[in-house]
Coordinates of C-alpha atoms in Angstrom, one line a residue:
X23 CA -162.8 177.4 -38.2
X24 CA -164.4 175.0 -40.6
X25 CA -162.9 171.7 -41.7
X26 CA -161.1 173.2 -44.8
X27 CA -159.5 175.9 -42.6
X28 CA -158.3 173.4 -40.1
X29 CA -156.7 171.4 -42.9
X30 CA -155.1 174.7 -44.1
X31 CA -153.6 175.1 -40.7
X32 CA -152.1 171.6 -40.9
X33 CA -150.6 172.3 -44.4
X34 CA -149.1 175.6 -43.3
X35 CA -147.7 174.0 -40.2
X36 CA -146.0 171.4 -42.3
X37 CA -144.7 174.1 -44.7
X38 CA -143.3 176.0 -41.7
X39 CA -141.7 173.0 -40.1
X40 CA -140.3 171.3 -43.2
X41 CA -140.0 173.8 -46.0
X42 CA -139.0 177.1 -44.2
X43 CA -142.2 179.0 -44.9
X44 CA -142.3 182.3 -43.0
X45 CA -145.6 183.7 -44.0
X46 CA -148.7 183.9 -46.1
X47 CA -149.7 186.7 -48.5
X48 CA -153.0 188.5 -49.3
X49 CA -153.6 191.3 -51.7
X50 CA -156.0 194.2 -51.7
X51 CA -154.4 195.0 -55.1
X52 CA -154.6 192.5 -57.9
X53 CA -156.2 189.7 -55.9
X54 CA -158.9 192.0 -54.5
X55 CA -159.0 190.4 -51.1
X56 CA -162.1 191.5 -49.1
X57 CA -161.8 192.4 -45.4
X58 CA -163.8 189.3 -44.2
X59 CA -161.5 187.1 -46.3
X60 CA -158.4 188.7 -44.8
X61 CA -159.6 188.2 -41.3
X62 CA -160.4 184.6 -41.8
X63 CA -157.0 184.1 -43.5
X64 CA -155.3 185.8 -40.6
X65 CA -156.9 183.4 -38.1
X66 CA -155.6 180.4 -40.2
X67 CA -152.1 181.9 -40.5
X68 CA -151.8 182.8 -36.8
X69 CA -152.9 179.3 -35.8
X70 CA -150.0 177.9 -37.9
X71 CA -147.5 180.2 -36.2
X72 CA -146.9 182.4 -39.3
X73 CA -147.1 186.0 -40.3
X74 CA -149.4 187.7 -42.8
X75 CA -148.1 190.0 -45.5
X76 CA -150.6 192.4 -47.1
X77 CA -150.1 194.0 -50.5
X78 CA -152.0 197.2 -50.6
X79 CA -153.6 199.0 -53.5
X80 CA -151.1 201.8 -54.1
X81 CA -148.4 203.9 -52.6
X82 CA -150.9 206.2 -50.7
X83 CA -153.6 203.6 -50.0
X84 CA -154.3 204.9 -46.5
X85 CA -157.6 203.0 -46.1
X86 CA -155.7 199.7 -46.9
X87 CA -153.1 200.6 -44.3
X88 CA -155.7 201.3 -41.6
X89 CA -157.2 197.9 -42.4
X90 CA -153.8 196.3 -42.2
X91 CA -153.6 197.5 -38.6
X92 CA -157.0 196.1 -37.8
X93 CA -156.0 192.7 -39.3
X94 CA -152.7 192.7 -37.6
X95 CA -150.3 192.1 -40.5
X96 CA -146.6 191.6 -40.1
X97 CA -145.6 193.1 -43.4
X98 CA -147.1 195.7 -45.8
X99 CA -146.1 195.8 -49.5
X100 CA -146.8 198.7 -51.8
X101 CA -147.2 197.9 -55.6
X102 CA -145.8 199.5 -58.7
X103 CA -143.3 201.9 -57.1
X104 CA -141.9 203.5 -60.2
X105 CA -140.3 206.8 -59.0
X106 CA -138.7 208.4 -56.0
X107 CA -141.8 210.5 -55.5
X108 CA -144.0 207.4 -55.2
X109 CA -141.6 205.9 -52.7
X110 CA -141.6 209.1 -50.7
X111 CA -145.4 209.3 -50.7
X112 CA -145.5 205.6 -49.5
X113 CA -143.3 206.3 -46.5
X114 CA -145.3 209.4 -45.6
X115 CA -148.5 207.4 -45.7
X116 CA -147.0 204.7 -43.6
X117 CA -146.1 207.3 -40.9
X118 CA -149.6 208.7 -41.0
X119 CA -151.3 205.4 -40.8
X120 CA -149.1 203.6 -38.2
X121 CA -148.4 205.0 -34.7
X122 CA -144.7 205.1 -33.8
X123 CA -145.0 202.3 -31.3
X124 CA -146.5 200.0 -33.9
X125 CA -143.9 200.7 -36.6
X126 CA -141.3 198.4 -35.1
X127 CA -143.7 195.4 -35.3
X128 CA -144.4 195.7 -39.1
X129 CA -142.1 195.5 -42.1
X130 CA -142.6 197.9 -45.0
X131 CA -141.6 196.9 -48.5
X132 CA -142.2 197.9 -52.1
X133 CA -142.7 196.1 -55.4
X134 CA -140.3 197.0 -58.1
X135 CA -142.1 195.5 -61.1
X136 CA -141.6 197.6 -64.1
X137 CA -138.7 198.8 -66.2
X138 CA -139.5 202.3 -65.1
X139 CA -139.1 201.4 -61.5
X140 CA -135.8 199.6 -62.3
X141 CA -134.4 202.7 -64.1
X142 CA -135.5 204.9 -61.2
X143 CA -134.1 202.7 -58.4
X144 CA -130.8 204.6 -58.0
X145 CA -132.7 207.8 -57.4
X146 CA -135.0 206.0 -54.9
X147 CA -132.0 204.8 -52.9
X148 CA -130.7 208.5 -52.7
X149 CA -133.8 209.5 -50.7
X150 CA -133.5 210.0 -47.0
X151 CA -136.8 208.2 -46.6
X152 CA -135.2 204.9 -47.9
X153 CA -133.9 204.4 -44.3
X154 CA -137.5 203.8 -43.3
X155 CA -137.9 201.0 -45.9
X156 CA -137.3 197.4 -45.0
X157 CA -137.2 195.7 -48.3
X158 CA -138.1 195.3 -52.0
X159 CA -139.9 192.6 -54.0
X160 CA -139.1 191.9 -57.6
X161 CA -142.4 191.3 -59.3
X162 CA -141.3 189.4 -62.4
X163 CA -144.6 188.9 -64.3
X164 CA -145.3 192.6 -64.5
X165 CA -141.7 193.3 -65.0
X166 CA -141.4 191.1 -68.1
X167 CA -144.7 192.6 -69.4
X168 CA -143.1 196.1 -69.1
X169 CA -140.2 194.8 -71.2
X170 CA -142.5 193.6 -73.9
X171 CA -141.9 190.0 -72.9
X172 CA -144.3 187.3 -71.6
X173 CA -144.8 185.4 -68.5
X174 CA -142.8 182.6 -70.1
X175 CA -139.7 184.8 -69.8
X176 CA -139.6 185.3 -66.0
X177 CA -136.7 182.9 -65.7
X178 CA -134.8 184.3 -68.7
X179 CA -131.1 185.4 -68.5
X180 CA -132.2 189.0 -69.2
X181 CA -134.5 189.1 -66.2
X182 CA -132.0 187.2 -64.1
X183 CA -129.3 189.8 -64.9
X184 CA -131.6 192.7 -64.1
X185 CA -132.7 191.2 -60.9
X186 CA -129.1 190.6 -59.8
X187 CA -128.3 194.3 -60.5
X188 CA -131.4 195.5 -58.7
X189 CA -130.8 193.4 -55.6
X190 CA -127.1 194.2 -55.5
X191 CA -128.0 197.9 -55.3
X192 CA -130.7 197.2 -52.6
X193 CA -128.2 195.5 -50.5
X194 CA -126.0 198.6 -50.3
X195 CA -128.9 200.0 -48.2
X196 CA -129.3 196.8 -46.2
X197 CA -132.7 196.1 -47.8
X198 CA -134.3 192.6 -47.8
X199 CA -134.9 191.3 -51.3
X200 CA -137.7 188.9 -52.4
X201 CA -138.6 187.3 -55.7
X202 CA -142.3 187.1 -56.7
X203 CA -144.3 186.5 -59.9
X204 CA -144.5 183.3 -61.7
X205 CA -142.7 181.3 -59.0
X206 CA -142.7 177.5 -59.6
X207 CA -140.2 174.6 -59.4
X208 CA -138.7 176.0 -62.6
X209 CA -137.7 179.2 -60.6
X210 CA -135.3 177.3 -58.3
X211 CA -132.3 177.5 -60.6
X212 CA -133.0 181.2 -61.1
X213 CA -133.0 181.7 -57.3
X214 CA -129.9 179.6 -56.7
X215 CA -128.0 181.4 -59.3
X216 CA -128.6 184.7 -57.5
X217 CA -127.2 183.3 -54.4
X218 CA -128.0 183.5 -50.6
X219 CA -126.3 186.9 -50.3
X220 CA -128.9 188.5 -52.5
X221 CA -132.2 186.6 -52.0
X222 CA -134.0 186.7 -48.6
X223 CA -137.4 185.3 -49.7
X224 CA -139.4 184.0 -52.6
X225 CA -143.2 184.1 -52.9
X226 CA -145.8 182.0 -54.7
X227 CA -149.2 183.7 -55.0
X228 CA -150.0 182.9 -51.4
X229 CA -147.0 181.5 -49.6
X230 CA -143.6 183.1 -48.6
X231 CA -140.5 181.0 -48.3
X232 CA -137.4 182.0 -46.3
X233 CA -134.0 181.8 -48.0
X234 CA -131.4 180.3 -48.2
X235 CA -133.0 177.5 -46.2
X236 CA -136.0 177.1 -48.6
X237 CA -133.7 176.4 -51.5
X238 CA -132.9 172.9 -50.2
X239 CA -133.2 169.7 -52.4
X240 CA -136.9 169.2 -51.7
X241 CA -137.8 172.8 -52.4
X242 CA -139.9 171.8 -55.3
X243 CA -142.1 169.7 -53.0
X244 CA -142.6 172.8 -50.8
X245 CA -143.8 174.9 -53.8
X246 CA -146.3 172.2 -54.8
X247 CA -147.6 172.1 -51.2
X248 CA -148.0 175.8 -51.4
X249 CA -150.1 175.4 -54.5
X250 CA -152.2 172.9 -52.6
X251 CA -152.7 175.5 -49.9
X252 CA -153.8 178.1 -52.4
X253 CA -156.3 175.6 -53.9
X254 CA -157.8 175.0 -50.5
X255 CA -158.0 178.7 -49.9
X256 CA -159.9 179.3 -53.2
X257 CA -162.3 176.4 -52.4
X258 CA -162.9 177.8 -48.9
X259 CA -163.6 181.3 -50.4
X260 CA -166.0 179.8 -53.0
X261 CA -167.9 177.9 -50.3
X262 CA -168.0 181.0 -48.0
X263 CA -169.6 183.3 -50.6
X264 CA -171.7 180.5 -52.0
X265 CA -173.4 180.1 -48.7
X266 CA -174.1 183.8 -48.5
X267 CA -175.6 183.8 -52.0
X268 CA -177.9 180.9 -51.0
X269 CA -179.1 182.6 -47.8
X270 CA -182.0 184.5 -49.5
X271 CA -182.7 182.0 -52.4
X272 CA -185.7 180.3 -50.7
X273 CA -187.4 183.5 -49.7
X274 CA -186.7 185.1 -53.1
X275 CA -188.4 182.1 -54.8
X276 CA -191.3 182.2 -52.4
X277 CA -192.0 185.9 -52.8
X278 CA -191.7 185.6 -56.6
X279 CA -194.1 182.7 -56.9
X280 CA -196.6 184.3 -54.6
X281 CA -196.6 188.0 -55.6
X282 CA -195.1 188.4 -59.1
X283 CA -198.5 188.7 -60.9
X284 CA -200.0 190.8 -58.1
X285 CA -197.1 193.2 -58.2
X286 CA -197.5 193.7 -62.0
X287 CA -201.3 194.1 -61.6
X288 CA -200.7 196.8 -59.0
X289 CA -198.5 198.7 -61.4
X290 CA -195.3 197.7 -59.6
X291 CA -192.1 196.5 -61.2
X292 CA -189.5 193.9 -60.3
X293 CA -186.8 192.1 -62.3

């Protein structure tokens, strides 16, 4: 580990001990996490005594699932599940990618993040395969977009009412329910209104909080600390790839200064 990563461990340990954080999230989907990034993040997360959740690229993203096994994640989340067929394909892919003796160590969830997914949810719950599912995540930013609203509407009464309806249905199948998308201190009243019987977790871009414990009076401080962790992660990522980009800079400049005219004279080309 480098110095930033050691500090990240300290921040995550504080979040676990004082703000009821249960894990960290990476995305092969919208975030575009690369394998080497995920492995470095896994090392940091494990050192802090937390689990890693991985959002894969789609309902049948087998390659992502295989890599999730290599990384050693504790939870897999499939995005944009909008139909019973998509949910069925996801569960089939999970069974193909994960041996039976590994399934019990990993939770499998789906994102419901569009109005189409919301309208299809009753039919999803009618599937036999739903018994293989552990939970759902309400992705509020994409959900509001699908309603023709904006990110500023994630805490609106309309989204709150639809989330309550969605989670109430999910609980009839004993599914865990999480809130994601646009989570900030302003989200806390939204979460508290839903109540502990419906909300099991809430997620910032990188950090996952356990409910109802993480809805205490200093929850806003925990969210700000989570943003601080994300900033460190982004700086660490920038420095990591910056060092790779610099590796060949000296030799590139040496070759160019020594041979550029000779290459052109010989009829060669370089840019």
